XYZ file of C-alpha atoms in Angstrom:
428
model
C 0.000 0.000 0.000
C 1.360 3.368 -0.944
C 1.739 5.875 1.880
C 0.479 9.364 1.115
C 0.914 10.880 4.580
C 1.572 14.575 4.704
C 3.627 16.414 7.334
C 2.639 19.672 8.969
C 4.465 22.254 6.904
C 2.484 25.414 6.293
C 1.926 27.917 9.069
C -1.169 30.048 9.063
C -2.789 32.879 10.993
C -1.948 33.196 14.674
C -4.145 33.655 17.717
C -3.489 36.490 20.160
C -1.240 35.219 22.931
C -3.950 35.089 25.579
C -5.652 32.320 27.461
C -8.812 31.175 25.682
C -12.114 30.939 27.464
C -14.137 27.780 27.095
C -16.342 29.534 24.493
C -13.306 30.545 22.448
C -11.560 27.168 22.309
C -10.620 26.484 18.675
C -11.402 23.151 17.081
C -10.426 21.120 14.052
C -8.900 23.083 11.200
C -8.922 26.284 13.271
C -6.872 24.561 15.974
C -4.506 23.148 13.339
C -3.935 26.575 11.813
C -4.000 28.841 14.840
C -2.551 26.754 17.671
C -0.408 24.085 16.053
C 0.824 26.575 13.442
C 1.538 29.433 15.833
C 5.007 30.692 16.725
C 6.158 29.799 20.239
C 6.116 31.968 23.320
C 9.449 32.970 24.810
C 10.318 33.399 28.489
C 11.002 36.879 29.810
C 14.585 35.713 30.449
C 15.365 33.824 27.209
C 19.166 33.861 27.184
C 20.906 30.607 26.155
C 22.163 28.612 29.128
C 22.724 25.044 30.165
C 19.828 23.664 32.139
C 20.229 23.078 35.881
C 16.605 22.862 36.874
C 16.096 19.536 38.651
C 14.708 19.679 42.210
C 16.899 18.374 45.017
C 15.896 15.247 46.920
C 17.565 13.336 49.735
C 20.432 11.079 48.757
C 18.500 8.044 50.057
C 15.321 8.890 48.103
C 14.211 5.690 46.384
C 11.755 7.395 44.030
C 14.558 8.314 41.616
C 17.542 6.347 40.334
C 20.856 7.601 38.973
C 22.583 6.261 35.879
C 25.152 4.705 38.196
C 22.310 2.687 39.725
C 20.629 1.662 36.455
C 23.620 1.282 34.175
C 23.509 1.966 30.449
C 23.917 -1.512 28.973
C 21.245 -3.939 27.820
C 18.440 -4.190 30.356
C 18.949 -0.744 31.892
C 15.287 0.177 31.317
C 14.036 -2.416 33.792
C 16.564 -1.213 36.371
C 15.014 2.270 36.391
C 12.482 3.498 38.894
C 9.397 3.318 36.711
C 5.642 3.110 36.783
C 4.199 2.324 33.374
C 0.618 2.934 34.603
C 1.276 6.071 36.667
C -0.945 8.347 34.578
C -4.633 7.335 34.450
C -5.086 8.197 30.754
C -6.390 5.246 28.758
C -4.968 3.811 25.559
C -7.781 5.616 23.713
C -6.589 8.902 25.236
C -3.160 8.457 23.667
C 0.371 7.566 24.693
C 2.473 9.595 27.115
C 5.768 9.086 28.905
C 7.500 11.477 31.292
C 11.089 11.256 32.494
C 11.023 13.210 35.748
C 14.288 14.657 37.070
C 15.781 15.089 40.544
C 19.180 15.961 41.949
C 20.439 13.323 44.412
C 23.652 14.535 45.977
C 26.099 15.181 43.151
C 24.171 13.152 40.571
C 21.087 13.627 38.471
C 18.434 10.958 38.978
C 15.253 10.004 37.161
C 11.929 8.220 37.352
C 10.003 6.999 34.301
C 6.222 7.434 34.260
C 3.767 6.343 31.552
C 0.108 5.529 30.961
C -1.495 2.147 30.271
C 1.877 0.506 29.515
C 2.091 2.419 26.232
C 5.797 3.253 26.740
C 6.888 0.591 24.239
C 4.024 0.876 21.724
C 5.321 1.688 18.247
C 4.075 4.772 16.429
C 5.158 7.002 13.569
C 7.077 9.933 15.097
C 6.487 12.251 12.154
C 8.651 15.367 12.384
C 9.508 14.872 16.064
C 12.257 12.519 14.824
C 14.066 15.421 13.141
C 15.847 15.944 16.471
C 17.449 12.528 15.942
C 18.503 13.301 12.367
C 20.284 16.481 13.461
C 21.918 14.952 16.541
C 23.160 11.926 14.613
C 24.703 14.115 11.936
C 26.359 16.411 14.470
C 27.903 13.488 16.344
C 29.881 12.772 13.173
C 30.944 16.405 12.604
C 34.043 18.047 14.084
C 33.488 19.757 17.441
C 34.695 23.018 15.912
C 31.822 23.111 13.441
C 28.789 24.022 15.561
C 29.543 27.693 16.116
C 27.242 30.734 15.813
C 28.931 31.626 12.509
C 29.187 28.096 11.070
C 28.149 27.979 7.417
C 26.842 24.907 5.601
C 27.679 25.992 2.105
C 26.428 29.554 2.343
C 23.669 28.980 4.951
C 24.189 29.324 8.677
C 23.872 26.078 10.620
C 21.953 28.079 13.228
C 19.413 29.088 10.594
C 19.066 25.521 9.342
C 18.272 24.095 12.775
C 15.963 27.016 13.554
C 14.111 26.532 10.270
C 13.712 22.820 11.000
C 11.791 23.635 14.169
C 9.968 26.830 13.200
C 8.922 25.907 9.635
C 9.765 29.544 8.869
C 12.594 31.102 6.899
C 15.618 32.130 8.950
C 18.374 33.935 7.115
C 19.045 31.932 3.952
C 17.281 28.841 5.314
C 13.947 28.819 3.500
C 11.675 27.156 6.056
C 11.600 23.789 4.262
C 11.932 21.759 7.453
C 11.543 18.439 5.652
C 14.327 19.092 3.155
C 16.778 20.284 5.825
C 16.108 17.314 8.122
C 16.414 15.011 5.102
C 19.909 16.458 4.537
C 20.926 15.785 8.154
C 19.623 12.206 7.886
C 21.632 11.719 4.692
C 24.768 13.003 6.425
C 24.373 10.585 9.325
C 23.147 7.563 7.366
C 20.251 5.307 8.385
C 22.415 2.448 9.630
C 24.066 4.806 12.095
C 20.829 6.548 13.113
C 19.209 3.177 13.766
C 22.243 1.922 15.684
C 21.986 4.928 18.025
C 18.787 3.441 19.443
C 20.567 0.159 20.069
C 24.154 -0.891 20.757
C 25.709 2.388 19.557
C 24.050 4.400 22.340
C 20.571 4.000 23.847
C 20.351 0.198 24.213
C 16.615 0.722 24.255
C 15.985 -3.025 24.099
C 13.340 -2.979 21.372
C 14.712 -4.031 17.956
C 11.603 -2.806 16.119
C 12.638 0.800 16.779
C 14.517 2.144 13.771
C 15.325 5.211 11.693
C 15.255 4.117 8.055
C 13.272 6.853 6.339
C 13.411 10.496 5.292
C 11.179 13.557 4.976
C 9.413 14.949 1.936
C 10.419 14.422 -1.680
C 13.999 15.740 -1.643
C 16.860 16.883 0.571
C 18.333 20.340 1.039
C 21.397 20.747 -1.183
C 23.982 23.227 0.128
C 25.929 25.466 -2.219
C 28.901 23.146 -1.734
C 29.878 20.290 0.595
C 32.005 22.436 2.901
C 31.128 23.475 6.439
C 33.064 26.575 7.472
C 33.575 28.546 10.658
C 35.048 31.884 9.573
C 35.909 33.094 13.069
C 37.930 29.950 13.738
C 39.311 29.549 10.216
C 38.087 25.953 10.183
C 36.509 24.104 7.273
C 35.710 20.498 6.488
C 34.000 18.620 3.689
C 30.932 16.455 4.387
C 29.211 14.654 1.536
C 25.604 13.666 2.112
C 24.517 10.274 0.831
C 22.292 10.488 -2.240
C 21.583 6.756 -2.145
C 21.776 5.426 1.393
C 21.927 1.607 1.480
C 20.431 1.747 4.976
C 17.268 3.504 3.818
C 14.042 1.549 3.472
C 10.783 2.306 1.725
C 7.904 3.415 3.935
C 6.109 0.058 3.720
C 9.160 -2.181 3.558
C 8.760 -5.890 4.309
C 9.629 -5.416 7.990
C 8.137 -1.938 8.470
C 4.445 -2.549 9.076
C 1.824 0.167 9.406
C 4.064 2.436 11.471
C 6.446 2.963 8.551
C 10.228 3.152 8.316
C 10.912 5.312 11.398
C 8.899 3.538 14.117
C 9.642 4.803 17.600
C 8.111 4.713 21.070
C 7.526 7.343 23.728
C 10.324 5.773 25.761
C 12.849 5.743 22.894
C 12.037 9.302 21.810
C 12.036 10.769 25.311
C 15.249 8.988 26.293
C 17.002 10.310 23.178
C 16.077 13.912 24.021
C 16.703 13.454 27.751
C 20.298 12.400 27.109
C 20.845 15.514 24.993
C 19.246 17.720 27.666
C 21.554 16.235 30.317
C 24.662 16.310 28.129
C 26.616 18.477 30.588
C 25.252 16.849 33.745
C 25.423 13.120 32.979
C 28.654 12.410 31.069
C 27.970 8.653 31.115
C 25.078 9.005 28.660
C 26.446 11.637 26.274
C 25.947 10.956 22.595
C 29.400 9.812 21.397
C 31.096 12.459 19.279
C 28.565 15.224 19.842
C 30.046 18.485 21.118
C 28.772 20.874 23.765
C 28.314 23.448 21.022
C 26.218 21.100 18.890
C 23.827 20.458 21.788
C 23.517 24.167 22.541
C 22.879 24.734 18.821
C 19.992 22.257 18.924
C 18.269 23.906 21.863
C 18.918 27.604 21.191
C 20.352 27.996 17.690
C 22.890 30.665 18.787
C 23.809 32.889 15.852
C 20.506 32.417 14.024
C 19.117 35.277 11.980
C 16.445 37.069 13.966
C 13.495 36.226 11.731
C 11.635 33.973 14.165
C 10.629 36.090 17.166
C 14.223 36.028 18.418
C 13.925 32.286 19.094
C 16.335 29.743 17.668
C 16.667 25.967 17.613
C 14.089 24.023 19.616
C 13.093 27.255 21.361
C 11.617 28.242 17.992
C 9.506 25.090 17.740
C 6.196 25.870 16.055
C 2.991 25.406 18.089
C 1.468 26.860 21.226
C 0.221 23.429 22.251
C 2.829 22.694 24.958
C 2.705 26.267 26.267
C -1.073 26.114 26.627
C -0.874 22.729 28.351
C 1.769 23.897 30.846
C 0.007 27.206 31.533
C -3.349 25.508 32.153
C -1.699 22.985 34.481
C -0.055 25.839 36.402
C -3.362 27.693 36.648
C -5.003 24.590 38.118
C -2.144 24.161 40.600
C -1.957 27.843 41.580
C -5.412 29.493 41.525
C -3.815 32.945 41.789
C -2.794 32.488 38.133
C -6.342 31.847 36.906
C -7.483 34.113 34.095
C -4.010 35.338 33.174
C -2.605 35.135 29.651
C -0.364 32.255 28.690
C 2.686 34.509 28.763
C 1.867 36.046 32.131
C 1.074 32.658 33.659
C 4.391 31.140 32.615
C 6.494 34.194 33.506
C 4.799 34.879 36.837
C 5.071 31.267 37.980
C 8.774 31.019 37.153
C 10.173 34.538 37.340
C 10.421 34.479 33.556
C 12.918 31.595 33.607
C 10.807 28.756 32.213
C 12.029 26.743 29.245
C 10.004 24.730 26.749
C 12.110 23.114 24.036
C 9.864 21.147 21.721
C 9.331 19.517 18.351
C 5.896 18.850 16.968
C 5.124 16.037 14.560
C 1.770 15.759 12.826
C -0.065 14.581 9.764
C -2.981 12.670 8.273
C -2.001 9.078 7.464
C -3.747 7.344 4.613
C -1.865 4.165 5.527
C -3.485 3.937 8.955
C -6.646 5.918 8.176
C -5.933 8.242 11.097
C -4.852 11.788 11.854
C -1.981 11.970 14.320
C 0.019 14.409 16.429
C 3.256 13.777 18.335
C 4.958 16.021 20.886
C 8.548 15.722 22.076
C 9.660 18.294 24.628
C 12.056 19.125 27.425
C 10.544 21.422 30.040
C 12.069 23.363 32.933
C 9.782 25.093 35.452
C 11.716 26.884 38.228
C 8.604 27.482 40.324
C 8.653 29.658 43.392
C 7.809 26.696 45.643
C 10.191 24.233 43.985
C 11.540 23.478 40.537
C 10.336 20.736 38.197
C 12.212 19.423 35.182
C 11.101 16.672 32.845
C 11.272 15.318 29.318
C 8.006 14.244 27.748
C 6.927 12.337 24.648
C 3.278 11.888 23.730
C 1.122 10.838 20.800
C -2.582 10.974 19.980
C -4.685 10.047 16.973
C -8.263 10.281 15.752
C -10.015 8.348 13.005
C -10.004 9.593 9.391
C -7.066 11.267 7.717
C -7.825 14.957 7.148
C -6.136 18.206 8.105
C -9.156 19.138 10.218
C -8.798 15.872 12.118
C -5.113 16.590 12.663
C -6.392 19.641 14.531
C -8.745 17.467 16.561
C -5.841 15.137 17.386
C -3.803 18.202 18.390
C -6.481 19.422 20.795
C -6.670 15.876 22.189
C -2.897 15.873 22.693
C -2.963 19.253 24.411
C -5.530 17.910 26.867
C -3.409 14.804 27.488
C -0.340 16.971 28.120
C -2.283 19.258 30.446
C -3.613 16.406 32.561
C -0.198 14.730 32.614
C 1.674 17.865 33.712
C -1.005 18.758 36.237
C -0.694 15.339 37.878
C 3.089 15.571 37.819
C 3.017 18.945 39.589
C 0.802 17.582 42.362
C 2.854 14.446 43.098
C 5.456 14.433 45.839
C 9.106 13.992 45.039
């Protein structure tokens, strides 16, 4: 069966950045255009910085486990502190997994929380997997080549990664997120990207998880194959694969209905979590990836200021995670009720919140559904205690239409809201 799925690419009119009343809640195509297609909010204090947001718990706290306690080899997942039925959402509500952070002594520690044992259910990640394409490529690139002035041909790397997440032009990057991510996947190669989920890095323990596909009809082609950093007088040649022997067709013999990039909430969240903790947990760093490359992913330092001053994952299109977090905060702290999204987030955190996210969405003819995926790392330095977590979630509705993608998006926002609200009310 031929797959004719279509990724979320065009951005439309934007809503005012205020909290919606129940009567004003958008639905269907309106939600798709005005919420999922909106530019992100930015914190009042948006400067790039390494995260250090995890709350502190006692060294003997058994609710969180360090990497030293779980290990990183085969079987590490079952050694974690986890509850695969922690959230009451049903399978029909969607799939959600949260990696919740805490600081235990000198080490970062984690607990893994999911709903209805969906943590290892396969799904198509859509564009949320573009984070993996970029990270895999950058782990094979020299550490000197992720600078604010790095050029890929004649386009800034910072503009490329910003355009991937914003779907907007940034400098000479034209907003074709699919083509740019396709280029990064070609640089890394599908054998390597797939191996990162297994013995090359994550050891996720689920062989069905793979990265064998691409995005859209064609890849970005730089002016030439050289990456240059003028300020450091460094250049190197990187040739992207035109015909990758590790690539598979969407409905290959072993691919099934979830296509050639099947992932799980656990695999996706763990991938992003290890990038978010790059400085704090050396044992799980992506081999070869530099500090600068990770900072480039999250903030896009050096990007052209075309996207509301946001770069990298900070520029991720959609107000969906911001609305979910703000509504959860309003439920937790009634003093915030009725405030705008921006005021809620800034007031609760002193303007120091962070939401790094990548949306994936589309109507799938193959599965006869409309689907939305969220992958995000969130830091909330609240006045009564910080919370930090990485979250992956997916929802779907029947029938493959753009309007139903909007319905799936609203469903995902509600799942995120309920998940975050429960997380904020649970004791560490």
